[in-house]
Amino acid sequence: MHWNTAVYSANPTLDINGTLIYNVYNGTGNPSRICESEDVSMTNRLWHEGAILVPTQDSKTIVHYWAKVYDEDSPFGISGGRISKLMLKANGEIIYNYDRGEDIFPQTEAAEIALAILMKEYS
């Protein structure tokens, strides 16, 4: 299964620390994973930085992200959306990169899940 086709809860909830909690469904209708996303805006309002705790088949992976997100969709954005630049890193390695085009395709299951979460968050 490609996780970027998984269904994520439309309305994440906030925990007491202000972290977004996403329920992830694996196509069976049963929640199988919980992902957390924390967004820390930089000085420029277009740039967002954060980390997502992504449970995978074998373990949990922290995926750090840096995203340039516009107010409106763009033909240069991922799938014509608002994200024009996105870097995902896990364990010090780049596992996905998009800079007005995919430079590095998702390298891991965690990258696919994090990409799907961010696409939902910034759609």
PDB file of C-alpha atoms in Angstrom:
ATOM      1  CA  MET A   1       0.000   0.000   0.000  1.00  0.00           C
ATOM      2  CA  HIS A   2       1.273   3.472  -0.807  1.00  0.00           C
ATOM      3  CA  TRP A   3       0.700   5.543   2.313  1.00  0.00           C
ATOM      4  CA  ASN A   4       0.189   8.756   0.364  1.00  0.00           C
ATOM      5  CA  THR A   5      -3.182   7.255  -0.596  1.00  0.00           C
ATOM      6  CA  ALA A   6      -4.125   6.552   3.030  1.00  0.00           C
ATOM      7  CA  VAL A   7      -6.973   8.519   4.559  1.00  0.00           C
ATOM      8  CA  TYR A   8      -6.107  11.020   7.288  1.00  0.00           C
ATOM      9  CA  SER A   9      -8.542  12.567   9.716  1.00  0.00           C
ATOM     10  CA  ALA A  10      -9.884  15.782   8.234  1.00  0.00           C
ATOM     11  CA  ASN A  11      -9.812  17.617  11.556  1.00  0.00           C
ATOM     12  CA  PRO A  12      -6.725  16.988  13.644  1.00  0.00           C
ATOM     13  CA  THR A  13      -7.009  17.546  17.370  1.00  0.00           C
ATOM     14  CA  LEU A  14      -4.606  19.455  19.613  1.00  0.00           C
ATOM     15  CA  ASP A  15      -3.009  17.881  22.651  1.00  0.00           C
ATOM     16  CA  ILE A  16      -2.180  19.879  25.781  1.00  0.00           C
ATOM     17  CA  ASN A  17       1.191  20.908  24.299  1.00  0.00           C
ATOM     18  CA  GLY A  18      -0.389  22.350  21.149  1.00  0.00           C
ATOM     19  CA  THR A  19       0.726  19.431  18.956  1.00  0.00           C
ATOM     20  CA  LEU A  20      -1.613  18.422  16.145  1.00  0.00           C
ATOM     21  CA  ILE A  21      -2.753  14.785  16.320  1.00  0.00           C
ATOM     22  CA  TYR A  22      -3.816  13.013  13.115  1.00  0.00           C
ATOM     23  CA  ASN A  23      -5.648   9.684  12.982  1.00  0.00           C
ATOM     24  CA  VAL A  24      -4.475   7.636  10.019  1.00  0.00           C
ATOM     25  CA  TYR A  25      -6.702   4.967   8.488  1.00  0.00           C
ATOM     26  CA  ASN A  26      -5.267   2.100   6.468  1.00  0.00           C
ATOM     27  CA  GLY A  27      -8.238   1.571   4.169  1.00  0.00           C
ATOM     28  CA  THR A  28      -9.970  -0.955   6.428  1.00  0.00           C
ATOM     29  CA  GLY A  29     -11.904   1.701   8.315  1.00  0.00           C
ATOM     30  CA  ASN A  30      -9.925   1.051  11.491  1.00  0.00           C
ATOM     31  CA  PRO A  31      -7.467   3.638  12.800  1.00  0.00           C
ATOM     32  CA  SER A  32      -4.026   2.064  12.603  1.00  0.00           C
ATOM     33  CA  ARG A  33      -1.589   4.879  13.285  1.00  0.00           C
ATOM     34  CA  ILE A  34      -1.402   8.211  15.052  1.00  0.00           C
ATOM     35  CA  CYS A  35       0.846  10.956  13.692  1.00  0.00           C
ATOM     36  CA  GLU A  36       1.756  14.198  15.395  1.00  0.00           C
ATOM     37  CA  SER A  37       2.624  17.408  13.577  1.00  0.00           C
ATOM     38  CA  GLU A  38       4.100  20.496  15.154  1.00  0.00           C
ATOM     39  CA  ASP A  39       4.351  23.696  13.107  1.00  0.00           C
ATOM     40  CA  VAL A  40       6.791  26.398  14.107  1.00  0.00           C
ATOM     41  CA  SER A  41       6.578  29.392  11.770  1.00  0.00           C
ATOM     42  CA  MET A  42       9.818  31.153  10.905  1.00  0.00           C
ATOM     43  CA  THR A  43      10.135  34.933  10.555  1.00  0.00           C
ATOM     44  CA  ASN A  44       8.819  34.783   6.982  1.00  0.00           C
ATOM     45  CA  ARG A  45       5.132  33.823   7.039  1.00  0.00           C
ATOM     46  CA  LEU A  46       5.540  31.685   3.899  1.00  0.00           C
ATOM     47  CA  TRP A  47       8.005  29.312   5.553  1.00  0.00           C
ATOM     48  CA  HIS A  48       6.959  26.620   8.019  1.00  0.00           C
ATOM     49  CA  GLU A  49       9.220  24.323   9.989  1.00  0.00           C
ATOM     50  CA  GLY A  50       8.313  21.444  12.231  1.00  0.00           C
ATOM     51  CA  ALA A  51       8.536  17.752  13.008  1.00  0.00           C
ATOM     52  CA  ILE A  52       6.125  14.881  12.543  1.00  0.00           C
ATOM     53  CA  LEU A  53       6.284  11.691  14.583  1.00  0.00           C
ATOM     54  CA  VAL A  54       5.478   8.984  12.038  1.00  0.00           C
ATOM     55  CA  PRO A  55       4.802   5.417  13.174  1.00  0.00           C
ATOM     56  CA  THR A  56       5.854   2.972  10.453  1.00  0.00           C
ATOM     57  CA  GLN A  57       5.707  -0.816  10.164  1.00  0.00           C
ATOM     58  CA  ASP A  58       8.890  -1.271  12.217  1.00  0.00           C
ATOM     59  CA  SER A  59       9.202   1.754  14.479  1.00  0.00           C
ATOM     60  CA  LYS A  60       8.484   5.442  14.925  1.00  0.00           C
ATOM     61  CA  THR A  61      10.412   8.002  12.894  1.00  0.00           C
ATOM     62  CA  ILE A  62      10.727  11.723  13.521  1.00  0.00           C
ATOM     63  CA  VAL A  63      10.524  13.526  10.192  1.00  0.00           C
ATOM     64  CA  HIS A  64      11.653  17.161  10.198  1.00  0.00           C
ATOM     65  CA  TYR A  65      10.196  19.424   7.525  1.00  0.00           C
ATOM     66  CA  TRP A  66      10.749  22.834   5.983  1.00  0.00           C
ATOM     67  CA  ALA A  67       7.983  24.046   3.662  1.00  0.00           C
ATOM     68  CA  LYS A  68       7.321  27.187   1.652  1.00  0.00           C
ATOM     69  CA  VAL A  69       3.538  27.539   1.507  1.00  0.00           C
ATOM     70  CA  TYR A  70       1.639  30.161  -0.469  1.00  0.00           C
ATOM     71  CA  ASP A  71      -1.881  31.446   0.199  1.00  0.00           C
ATOM     72  CA  GLU A  72      -3.159  30.159  -3.154  1.00  0.00           C
ATOM     73  CA  ASP A  73      -2.602  27.115  -5.339  1.00  0.00           C
ATOM     74  CA  SER A  74       0.163  27.317  -7.928  1.00  0.00           C
ATOM     75  CA  PRO A  75       1.102  25.309 -11.017  1.00  0.00           C
ATOM     76  CA  PHE A  76       4.568  25.075  -9.400  1.00  0.00           C
ATOM     77  CA  GLY A  77       3.194  23.605  -6.157  1.00  0.00           C
ATOM     78  CA  ILE A  78       3.078  19.923  -5.297  1.00  0.00           C
ATOM     79  CA  SER A  79       0.141  18.532  -7.301  1.00  0.00           C
ATOM     80  CA  GLY A  80      -0.736  22.121  -8.236  1.00  0.00           C
ATOM     81  CA  GLY A  81      -1.206  23.030  -4.572  1.00  0.00           C
ATOM     82  CA  ARG A  82       0.126  25.641  -2.163  1.00  0.00           C
ATOM     83  CA  ILE A  83       3.456  23.957  -1.218  1.00  0.00           C
ATOM     84  CA  SER A  84       6.138  25.177  -3.635  1.00  0.00           C
ATOM     85  CA  LYS A  85       9.177  23.939  -1.678  1.00  0.00           C
ATOM     86  CA  LEU A  86       9.433  21.080   0.792  1.00  0.00           C
ATOM     87  CA  MET A  87      12.317  19.222   2.386  1.00  0.00           C
ATOM     88  CA  LEU A  88      11.837  16.181   4.622  1.00  0.00           C
ATOM     89  CA  LYS A  89      14.712  14.813   6.709  1.00  0.00           C
ATOM     90  CA  ALA A  90      14.925  11.811   9.025  1.00  0.00           C
ATOM     91  CA  ASN A  91      17.997  10.668  10.936  1.00  0.00           C
ATOM     92  CA  GLY A  92      20.022  13.439   9.294  1.00  0.00           C
ATOM     93  CA  GLU A  93      19.233  12.305   5.737  1.00  0.00           C
ATOM     94  CA  ILE A  94      17.015  13.966   3.147  1.00  0.00           C
ATOM     95  CA  ILE A  95      14.160  11.566   2.434  1.00  0.00           C
ATOM     96  CA  TYR A  96      12.149  13.881   0.133  1.00  0.00           C
ATOM     97  CA  ASN A  97      12.773  17.193  -1.626  1.00  0.00           C
ATOM     98  CA  TYR A  98      10.529  19.344  -3.805  1.00  0.00           C
ATOM     99  CA  ASP A  99      11.638  22.689  -5.241  1.00  0.00           C
ATOM    100  CA  ARG A 100       9.051  23.576  -7.899  1.00  0.00           C
ATOM    101  CA  GLY A 101       9.460  19.969  -8.982  1.00  0.00           C
ATOM    102  CA  GLU A 102      10.399  16.682  -7.296  1.00  0.00           C
ATOM    103  CA  ASP A 103      14.163  16.542  -6.864  1.00  0.00           C
ATOM    104  CA  ILE A 104      14.181  13.549  -4.528  1.00  0.00           C
ATOM    105  CA  PHE A 105      11.185  11.211  -4.529  1.00  0.00           C
ATOM    106  CA  PRO A 106       9.969   9.755  -1.193  1.00  0.00           C
ATOM    107  CA  GLN A 107      12.734   7.426  -0.036  1.00  0.00           C
ATOM    108  CA  THR A 108      10.916   5.733   2.856  1.00  0.00           C
ATOM    109  CA  GLU A 109       7.468   4.855   4.114  1.00  0.00           C
ATOM    110  CA  ALA A 110       7.879   7.647   6.698  1.00  0.00           C
ATOM    111  CA  ALA A 111       8.505  10.134   3.865  1.00  0.00           C
ATOM    112  CA  GLU A 112       5.316   9.046   2.082  1.00  0.00           C
ATOM    113  CA  ILE A 113       3.251   9.393   5.262  1.00  0.00           C
ATOM    114  CA  ALA A 114       4.753  12.780   6.209  1.00  0.00           C
ATOM    115  CA  LEU A 115       4.204  14.070   2.654  1.00  0.00           C
ATOM    116  CA  ALA A 116       0.541  13.007   2.755  1.00  0.00           C
ATOM    117  CA  ILE A 117       0.042  14.694   6.145  1.00  0.00           C
ATOM    118  CA  LEU A 118       1.615  17.957   4.982  1.00  0.00           C
ATOM    119  CA  MET A 119      -0.388  17.913   1.737  1.00  0.00           C
ATOM    120  CA  LYS A 120      -3.546  17.590   3.832  1.00  0.00           C
ATOM    121  CA  GLU A 121      -2.422  20.250   6.325  1.00  0.00           C
ATOM    122  CA  TYR A 122      -1.600  22.831   3.664  1.00  0.00           C
ATOM    123  CA  SER A 123      -4.319  22.060   1.094  1.00  0.00           C
TER     124      SER A 123
END
